[in-house]
Coordinates of C-alpha atoms and ligand atoms in Angstrom, one line a residue:
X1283 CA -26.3 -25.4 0.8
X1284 CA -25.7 -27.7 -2.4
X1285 CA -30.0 -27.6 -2.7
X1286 CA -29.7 -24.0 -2.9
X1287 CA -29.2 -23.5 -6.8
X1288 CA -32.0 -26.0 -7.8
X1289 CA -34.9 -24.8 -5.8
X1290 CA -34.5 -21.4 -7.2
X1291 CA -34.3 -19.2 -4.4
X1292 CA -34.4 -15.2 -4.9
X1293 CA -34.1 -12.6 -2.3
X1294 CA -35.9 -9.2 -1.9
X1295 CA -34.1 -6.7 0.0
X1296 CA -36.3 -3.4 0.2
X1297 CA -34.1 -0.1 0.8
X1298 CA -36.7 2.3 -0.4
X1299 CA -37.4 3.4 3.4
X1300 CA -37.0 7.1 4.1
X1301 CA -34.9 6.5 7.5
X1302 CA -36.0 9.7 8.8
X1303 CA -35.1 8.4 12.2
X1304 CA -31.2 8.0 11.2
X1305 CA -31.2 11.2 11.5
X1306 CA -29.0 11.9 7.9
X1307 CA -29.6 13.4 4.9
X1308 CA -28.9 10.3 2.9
X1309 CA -30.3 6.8 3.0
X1310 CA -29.2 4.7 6.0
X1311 CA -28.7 1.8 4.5
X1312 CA -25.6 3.7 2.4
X1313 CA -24.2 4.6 6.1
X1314 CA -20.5 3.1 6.3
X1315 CA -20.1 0.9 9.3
X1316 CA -16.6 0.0 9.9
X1317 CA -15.8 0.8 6.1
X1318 CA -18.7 -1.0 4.3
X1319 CA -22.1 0.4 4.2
X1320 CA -25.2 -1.1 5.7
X1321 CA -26.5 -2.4 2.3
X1322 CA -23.4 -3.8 1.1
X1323 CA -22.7 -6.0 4.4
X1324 CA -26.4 -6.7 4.1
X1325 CA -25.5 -8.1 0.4
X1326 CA -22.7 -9.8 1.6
X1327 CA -24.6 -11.7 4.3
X1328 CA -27.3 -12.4 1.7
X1329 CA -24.5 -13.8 -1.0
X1330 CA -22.3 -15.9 2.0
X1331 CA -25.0 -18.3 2.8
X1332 CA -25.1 -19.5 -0.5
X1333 CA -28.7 -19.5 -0.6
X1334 CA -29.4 -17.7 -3.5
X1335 CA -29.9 -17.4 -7.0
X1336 CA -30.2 -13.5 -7.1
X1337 CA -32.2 -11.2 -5.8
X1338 CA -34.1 -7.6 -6.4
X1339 CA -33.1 -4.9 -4.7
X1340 CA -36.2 -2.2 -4.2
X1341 CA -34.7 1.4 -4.3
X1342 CA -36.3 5.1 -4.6
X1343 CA -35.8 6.6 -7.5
X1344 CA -33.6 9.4 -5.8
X1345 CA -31.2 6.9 -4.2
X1346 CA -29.9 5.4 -7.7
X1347 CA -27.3 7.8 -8.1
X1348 CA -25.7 7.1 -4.5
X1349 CA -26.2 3.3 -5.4
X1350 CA -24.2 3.6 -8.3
X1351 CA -21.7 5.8 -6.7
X1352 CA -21.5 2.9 -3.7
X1353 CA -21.1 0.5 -6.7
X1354 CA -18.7 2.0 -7.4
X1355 CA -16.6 3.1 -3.9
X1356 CA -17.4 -1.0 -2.9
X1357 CA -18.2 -3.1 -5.9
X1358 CA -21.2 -3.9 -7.4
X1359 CA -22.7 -6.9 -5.6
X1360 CA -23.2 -9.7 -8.3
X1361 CA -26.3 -11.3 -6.2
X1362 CA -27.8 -8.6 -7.4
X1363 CA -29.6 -9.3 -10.5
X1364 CA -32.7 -6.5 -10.9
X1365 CA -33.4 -3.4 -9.5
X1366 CA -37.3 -2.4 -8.6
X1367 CA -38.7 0.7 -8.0
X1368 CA -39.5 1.7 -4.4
X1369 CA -43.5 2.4 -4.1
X1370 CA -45.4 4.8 -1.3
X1371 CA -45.5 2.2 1.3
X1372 CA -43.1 -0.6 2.3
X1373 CA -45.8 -2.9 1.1
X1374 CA -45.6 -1.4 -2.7
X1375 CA -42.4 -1.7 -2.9
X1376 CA -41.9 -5.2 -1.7
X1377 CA -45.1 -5.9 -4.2
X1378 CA -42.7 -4.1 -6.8
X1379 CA -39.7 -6.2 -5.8
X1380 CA -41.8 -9.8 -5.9
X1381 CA -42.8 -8.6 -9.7
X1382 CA -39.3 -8.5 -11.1
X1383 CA -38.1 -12.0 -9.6
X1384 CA -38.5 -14.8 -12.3
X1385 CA -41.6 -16.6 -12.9
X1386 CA -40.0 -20.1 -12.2
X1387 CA -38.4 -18.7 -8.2
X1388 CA -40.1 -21.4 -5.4
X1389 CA -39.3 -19.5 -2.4
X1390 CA -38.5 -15.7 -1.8
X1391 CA -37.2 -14.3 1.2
X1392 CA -37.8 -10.4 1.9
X1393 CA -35.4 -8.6 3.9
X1394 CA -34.9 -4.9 4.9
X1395 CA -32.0 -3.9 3.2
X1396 CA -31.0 -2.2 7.4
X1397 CA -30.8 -5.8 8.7
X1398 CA -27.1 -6.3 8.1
X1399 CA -26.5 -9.0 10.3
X1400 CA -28.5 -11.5 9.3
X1401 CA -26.7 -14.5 9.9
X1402 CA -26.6 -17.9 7.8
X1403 CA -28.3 -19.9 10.1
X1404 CA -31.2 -17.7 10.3
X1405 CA -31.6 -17.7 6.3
X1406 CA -31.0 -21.3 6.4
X1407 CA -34.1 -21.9 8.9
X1408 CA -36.4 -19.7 7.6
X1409 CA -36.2 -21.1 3.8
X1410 CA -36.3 -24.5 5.2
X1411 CA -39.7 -23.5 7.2
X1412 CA -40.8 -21.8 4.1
X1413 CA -40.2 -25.4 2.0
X1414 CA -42.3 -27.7 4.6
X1415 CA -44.7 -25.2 5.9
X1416 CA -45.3 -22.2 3.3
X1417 CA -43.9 -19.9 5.3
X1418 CA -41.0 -18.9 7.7
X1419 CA -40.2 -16.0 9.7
X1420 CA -37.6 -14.8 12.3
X1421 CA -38.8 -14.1 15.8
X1422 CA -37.3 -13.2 18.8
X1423 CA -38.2 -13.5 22.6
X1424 CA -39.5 -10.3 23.6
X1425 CA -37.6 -8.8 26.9
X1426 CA -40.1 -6.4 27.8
X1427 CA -43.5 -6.8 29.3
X1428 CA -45.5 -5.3 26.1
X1429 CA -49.1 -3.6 27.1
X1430 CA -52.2 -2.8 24.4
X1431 CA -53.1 0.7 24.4
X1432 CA -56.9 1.9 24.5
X1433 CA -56.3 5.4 22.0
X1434 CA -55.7 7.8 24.8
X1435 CA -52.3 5.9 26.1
X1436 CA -54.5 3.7 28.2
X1437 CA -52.7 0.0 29.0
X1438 CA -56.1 -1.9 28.3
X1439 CA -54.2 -5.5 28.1
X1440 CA -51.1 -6.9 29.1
X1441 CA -50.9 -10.1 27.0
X1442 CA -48.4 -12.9 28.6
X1443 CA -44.9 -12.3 27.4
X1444 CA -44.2 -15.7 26.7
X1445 CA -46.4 -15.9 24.3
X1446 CA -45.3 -12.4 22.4
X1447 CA -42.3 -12.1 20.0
X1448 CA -41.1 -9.7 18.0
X1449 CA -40.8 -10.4 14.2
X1450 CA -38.0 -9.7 11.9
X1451 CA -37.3 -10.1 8.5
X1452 CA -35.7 -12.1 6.2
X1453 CA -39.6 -13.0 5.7
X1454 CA -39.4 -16.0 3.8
X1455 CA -42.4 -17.6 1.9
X1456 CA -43.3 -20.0 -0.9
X1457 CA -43.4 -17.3 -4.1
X1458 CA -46.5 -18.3 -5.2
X1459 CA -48.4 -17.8 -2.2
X1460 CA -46.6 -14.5 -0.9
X1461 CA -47.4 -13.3 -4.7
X1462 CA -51.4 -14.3 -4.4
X1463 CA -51.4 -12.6 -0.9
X1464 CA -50.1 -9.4 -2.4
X1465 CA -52.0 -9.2 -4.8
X1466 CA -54.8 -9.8 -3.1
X1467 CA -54.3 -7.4 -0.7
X1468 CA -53.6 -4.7 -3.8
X1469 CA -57.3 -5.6 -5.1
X1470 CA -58.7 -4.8 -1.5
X1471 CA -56.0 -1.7 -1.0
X1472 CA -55.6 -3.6 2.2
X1473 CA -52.2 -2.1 3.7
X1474 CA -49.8 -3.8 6.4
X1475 CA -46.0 -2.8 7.8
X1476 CA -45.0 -6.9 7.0
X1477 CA -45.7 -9.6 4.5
X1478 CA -46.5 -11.9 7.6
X1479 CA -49.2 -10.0 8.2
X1480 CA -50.5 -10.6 4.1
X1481 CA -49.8 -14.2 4.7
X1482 CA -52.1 -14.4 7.5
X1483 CA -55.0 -12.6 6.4
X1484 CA -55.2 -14.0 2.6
X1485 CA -52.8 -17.4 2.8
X1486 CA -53.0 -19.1 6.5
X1487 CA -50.9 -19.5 9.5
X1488 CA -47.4 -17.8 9.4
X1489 CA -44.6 -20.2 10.8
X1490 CA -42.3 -18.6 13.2
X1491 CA -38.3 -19.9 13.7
X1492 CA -36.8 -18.1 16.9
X1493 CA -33.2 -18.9 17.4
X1494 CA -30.6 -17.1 19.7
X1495 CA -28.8 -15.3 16.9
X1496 CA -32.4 -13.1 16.1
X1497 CA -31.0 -11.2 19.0
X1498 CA -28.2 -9.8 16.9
X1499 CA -30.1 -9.5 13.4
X1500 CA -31.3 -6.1 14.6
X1501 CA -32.4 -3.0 12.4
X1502 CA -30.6 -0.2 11.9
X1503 CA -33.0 2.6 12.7
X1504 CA -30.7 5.0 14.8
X1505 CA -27.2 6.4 15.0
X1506 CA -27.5 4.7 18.4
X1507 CA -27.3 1.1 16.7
X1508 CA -24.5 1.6 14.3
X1509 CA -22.1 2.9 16.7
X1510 CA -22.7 -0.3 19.0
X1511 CA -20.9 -1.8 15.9
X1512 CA -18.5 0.6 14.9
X1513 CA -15.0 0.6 16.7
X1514 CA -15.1 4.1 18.3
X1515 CA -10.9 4.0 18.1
X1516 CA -8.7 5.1 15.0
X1517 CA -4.9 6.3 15.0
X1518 CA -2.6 8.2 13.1
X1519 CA 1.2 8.9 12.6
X1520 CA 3.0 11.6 11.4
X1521 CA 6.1 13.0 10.8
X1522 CA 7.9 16.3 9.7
X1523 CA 11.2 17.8 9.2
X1524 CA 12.7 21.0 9.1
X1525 CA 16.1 22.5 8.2
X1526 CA 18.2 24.5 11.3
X1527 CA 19.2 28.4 10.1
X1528 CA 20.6 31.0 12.0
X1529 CA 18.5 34.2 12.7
X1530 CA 15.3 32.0 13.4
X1531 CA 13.9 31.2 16.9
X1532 CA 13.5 27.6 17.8
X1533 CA 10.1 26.7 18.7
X1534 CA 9.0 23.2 20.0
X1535 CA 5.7 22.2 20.8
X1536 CA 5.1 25.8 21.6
X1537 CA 8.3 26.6 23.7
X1538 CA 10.8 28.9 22.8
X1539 CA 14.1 27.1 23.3
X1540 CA 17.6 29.3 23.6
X1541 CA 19.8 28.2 20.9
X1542 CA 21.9 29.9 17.9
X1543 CA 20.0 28.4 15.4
X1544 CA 16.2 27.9 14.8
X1545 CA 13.8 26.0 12.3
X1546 CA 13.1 27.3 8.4
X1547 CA 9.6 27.5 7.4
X1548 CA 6.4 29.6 6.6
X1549 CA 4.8 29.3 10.4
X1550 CA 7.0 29.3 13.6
X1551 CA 8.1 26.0 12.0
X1552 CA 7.4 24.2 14.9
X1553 CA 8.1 20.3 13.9
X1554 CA 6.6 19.0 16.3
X1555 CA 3.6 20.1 16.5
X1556 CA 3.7 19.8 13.1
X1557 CA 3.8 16.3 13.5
X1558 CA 1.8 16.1 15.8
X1559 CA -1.1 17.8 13.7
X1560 CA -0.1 15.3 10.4
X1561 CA -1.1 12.4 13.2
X1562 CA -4.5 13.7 14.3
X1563 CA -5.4 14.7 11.1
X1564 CA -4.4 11.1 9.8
X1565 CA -6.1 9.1 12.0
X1566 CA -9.5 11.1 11.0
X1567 CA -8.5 10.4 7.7
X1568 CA -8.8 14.7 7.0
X1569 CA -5.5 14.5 5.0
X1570 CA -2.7 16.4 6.1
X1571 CA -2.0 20.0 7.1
X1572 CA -0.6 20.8 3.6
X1573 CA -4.5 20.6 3.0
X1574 CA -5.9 22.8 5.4
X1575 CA -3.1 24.7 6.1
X1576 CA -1.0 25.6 2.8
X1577 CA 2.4 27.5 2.7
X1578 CA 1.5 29.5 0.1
X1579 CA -1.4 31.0 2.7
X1580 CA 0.3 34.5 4.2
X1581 CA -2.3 34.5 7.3
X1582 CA -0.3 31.7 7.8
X1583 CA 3.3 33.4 7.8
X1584 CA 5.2 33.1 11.1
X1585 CA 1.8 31.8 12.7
X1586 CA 2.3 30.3 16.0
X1587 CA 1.6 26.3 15.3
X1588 CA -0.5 26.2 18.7
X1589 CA -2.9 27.9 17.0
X1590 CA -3.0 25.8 14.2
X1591 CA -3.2 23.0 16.5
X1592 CA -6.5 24.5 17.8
X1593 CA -7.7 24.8 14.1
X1594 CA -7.3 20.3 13.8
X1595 CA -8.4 20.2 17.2
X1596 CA -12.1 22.3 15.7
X1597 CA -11.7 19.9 12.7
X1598 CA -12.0 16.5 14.5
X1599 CA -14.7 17.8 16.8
X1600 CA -16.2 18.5 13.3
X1601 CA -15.8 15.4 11.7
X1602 CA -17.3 13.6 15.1
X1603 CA -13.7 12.8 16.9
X1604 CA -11.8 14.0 20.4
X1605 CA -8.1 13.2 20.6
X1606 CA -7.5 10.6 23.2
X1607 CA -3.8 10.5 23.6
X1608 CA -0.7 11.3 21.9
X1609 CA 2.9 10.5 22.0
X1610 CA 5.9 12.8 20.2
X1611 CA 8.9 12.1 19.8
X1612 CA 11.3 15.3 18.7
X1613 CA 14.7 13.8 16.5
X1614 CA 17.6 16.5 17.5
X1615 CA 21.3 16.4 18.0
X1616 CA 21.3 19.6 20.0
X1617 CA 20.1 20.9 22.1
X1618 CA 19.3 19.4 25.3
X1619 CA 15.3 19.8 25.4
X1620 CA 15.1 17.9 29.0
X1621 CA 14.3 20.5 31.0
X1622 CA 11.5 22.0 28.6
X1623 CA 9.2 18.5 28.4
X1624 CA 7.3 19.6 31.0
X1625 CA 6.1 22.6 29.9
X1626 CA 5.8 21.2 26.2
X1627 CA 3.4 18.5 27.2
X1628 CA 1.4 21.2 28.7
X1629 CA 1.2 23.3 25.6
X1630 CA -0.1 20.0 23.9
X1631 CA -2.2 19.2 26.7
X1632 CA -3.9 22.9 27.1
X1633 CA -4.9 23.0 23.2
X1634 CA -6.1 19.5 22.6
X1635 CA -8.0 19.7 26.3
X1636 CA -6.3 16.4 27.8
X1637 CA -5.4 16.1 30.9
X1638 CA -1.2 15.8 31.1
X1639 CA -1.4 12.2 31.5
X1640 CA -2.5 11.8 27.8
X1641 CA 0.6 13.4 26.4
X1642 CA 3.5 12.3 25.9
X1643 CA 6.9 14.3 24.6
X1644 CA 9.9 12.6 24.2
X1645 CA 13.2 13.6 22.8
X1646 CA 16.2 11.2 21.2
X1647 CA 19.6 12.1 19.5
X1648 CA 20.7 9.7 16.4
X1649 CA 24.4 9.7 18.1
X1650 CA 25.6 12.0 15.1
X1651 CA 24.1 10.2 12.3
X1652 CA 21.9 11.9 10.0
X1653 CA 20.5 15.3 9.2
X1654 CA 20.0 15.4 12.8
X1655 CA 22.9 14.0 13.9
X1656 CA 24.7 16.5 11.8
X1657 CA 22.7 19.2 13.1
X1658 CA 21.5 20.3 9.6
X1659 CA 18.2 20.0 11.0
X1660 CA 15.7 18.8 13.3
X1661 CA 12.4 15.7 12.9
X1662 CA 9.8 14.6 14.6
X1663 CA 7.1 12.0 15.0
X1664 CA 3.9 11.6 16.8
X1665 CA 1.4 8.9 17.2
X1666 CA -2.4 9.8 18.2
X1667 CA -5.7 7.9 19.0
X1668 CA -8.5 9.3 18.5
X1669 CA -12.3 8.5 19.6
X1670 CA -15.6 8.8 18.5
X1671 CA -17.4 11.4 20.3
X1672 CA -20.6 10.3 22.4
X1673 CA -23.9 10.8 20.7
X1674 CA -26.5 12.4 22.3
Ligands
LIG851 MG1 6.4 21.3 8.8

């Protein structure tokens, strides 16, 4: 909006909340969803409609360290020009926000820092409201037949639905006006959960703009609502090598194969699954095995890689993961492993509990060429997707 620089327009975006219902030791707003966090996307929606001149962002004193650290993992967010102190209540700190944008700002809109998907159109409406009217604030149609409650859980009303929505922020107000409100409300320690609600009581009639796109600019208040965003799918490759030796056995994907030569290395050397373990790992972004299972470890000396397989397996069940499916692919001259696939896949299958129709083990020659080819030595690669486990 080419208006937007002359009418000075500043944003508040309150993250001082607790989030207790996240569920997370940290503040939700620093969650990552799909690789950015809440606040930054929230920033980023904020800075994209070109609405703005700055804005304060209201933050607890004991999230300032993870805010710089953010800064620093995702860049520092140049809309942001101040940062206020969160109060006891949401109402302090918004009241703490409003006092650090400039004395010459016209409008202000206050958002929760856990609305990330505010859209343009939204911001748009609700600062053009606030320019005619005073005021303007997002509503949505309610779905739900709402019902007052008498204290003891008794429905005591059920007021018309069409006439019911359900407010969201950003809030967006005439500065002057929201200021007087607030600090009116201050001199009477009157306290409310939304600035609408200041407006109405001290300044007049709050204007409401519903448009379909509310339905999306929801809050995130639960692990529920981020991963409805978050694409529950992530893969990983890998790929390992080791050297052929006589007086070793040659172990693939768990199976002892008859042959005169077998694979070097600490464990049963088993490249496959190797390879196989390098992908998982990978595609939960936990590094490598190197990491978590070092050759310079002697519990792990001539180790059967299925258990090590088990160990990743743990490790992704850890970090919030189950393996979906996975495909290997074993590089060797000699020998024939045809006959063996069978049973591999069900190695792979048993320790990574899939059924056989997610695994996949597949063998190819390089027609001579190569370290394979040659026979100094056997590769292998595997693919693997991985899902987000079901929250309960
Ligand atoms: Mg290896």
């Amino acid at each position: 909006m080419e208006q937007g620089k002359n009418r000075a327009c500043w944003a508040v975006v309150v993250a001082a909340g607790r989030g207790e219902r996240f569920g997370q030791p940290y503040n939700k707003v620093f969650h990552p969803l799909n690789g950015r966090s809440v606040l930054m996307r929230c920033l980023d929606a904020l800075e994209a409609s070109g609405a703005f001149d700055g804005a304060v962002l209201v933050l607890s004193e004991r999230d300032l360290p993870g805010y710089e650290a953010l800064c620093a993992r995702e860049g520092r967010p140049a809309l942001v020009r101040a940062i206020a102190q969160g109060g006891a209540t949401r109402q302090e700190s918004v009241y703490n926000g409003l006092a650090l944008v400039p004395a010459g700002a016209r409008i202000v809109a206050i958002h929760d820092a856990a609305r990330p998907f505010v859209t343009a159109g939204i911001i748009r409406a609700v600062i053009e409201s606030a320019e005619v009217y005073g005021s303007g604030v997002p509503g949505a149609p309610v779905t739900d037949t709402i019902k007052l409650l008498d204290g003891q859980g008794m429905a005591v009303e059920t007021p018309p639905r069409e006439r019911l929505c359900a407010v969201q922020t950003p809030q967006t107000f005439q500065y002057a006006l929201i200021m007087r409100a607030h600090e009116q409300a201050r001199a009477a320690r009157y306290q409310s959960t939304d600035d609408a609600a200041l407006y109405e009581k001290y300044i007049g009639k709050v204007r409401i703009v519903s448009m379909p796109e509310c339905a999306d600019n929801i809050k995130v208040t639960t692990q529920r609502d981020v991963s409805a965003y978050e694409c529950p799918y992530r893969t990983g490759t890998g790929y390992d090598a080791h050297r052929l030796v006589e007086g070793r056995r040659l172990v693939l994907c768990g199976e002892e194969i008859p042959y005169e030569k077998g694979l070097l290395g600490h464990s049963d050397a088993d490249v496959a699954v190797h390879a196989l373990m390098d992908a998982l790992l990978g595609a939960a972004a936990l590094g490598d095995i190197g990491r978590h299972f070092p050759d310079s470890d002697e519990r792990y000396r001539g180790i059967s890689s299925l258990l090590l397989l088990d160990r990743v397996r743990e490790l992704l069940c850890e970090a919030g993961y189950r393996p979906v499916n996975v495909d290997v692919t074993i590089v060797a001259q000699r020998p024939k492993l045809k006959d063996y696939m069978p049973t591999m896949r069900e190695n792979i299958a048993k320790r990574l509990r899939l059924d056989i129709s997610c695994v996949n083990v597949k063998a190819t020659t390089t027609e001579g060429m190569g370290f394979e080819g040659e026979g100094q030595g056997i590769s292998a690669q595997a693919a693997a997707l991985i899902a987000r486990k079901e929250r309960t």
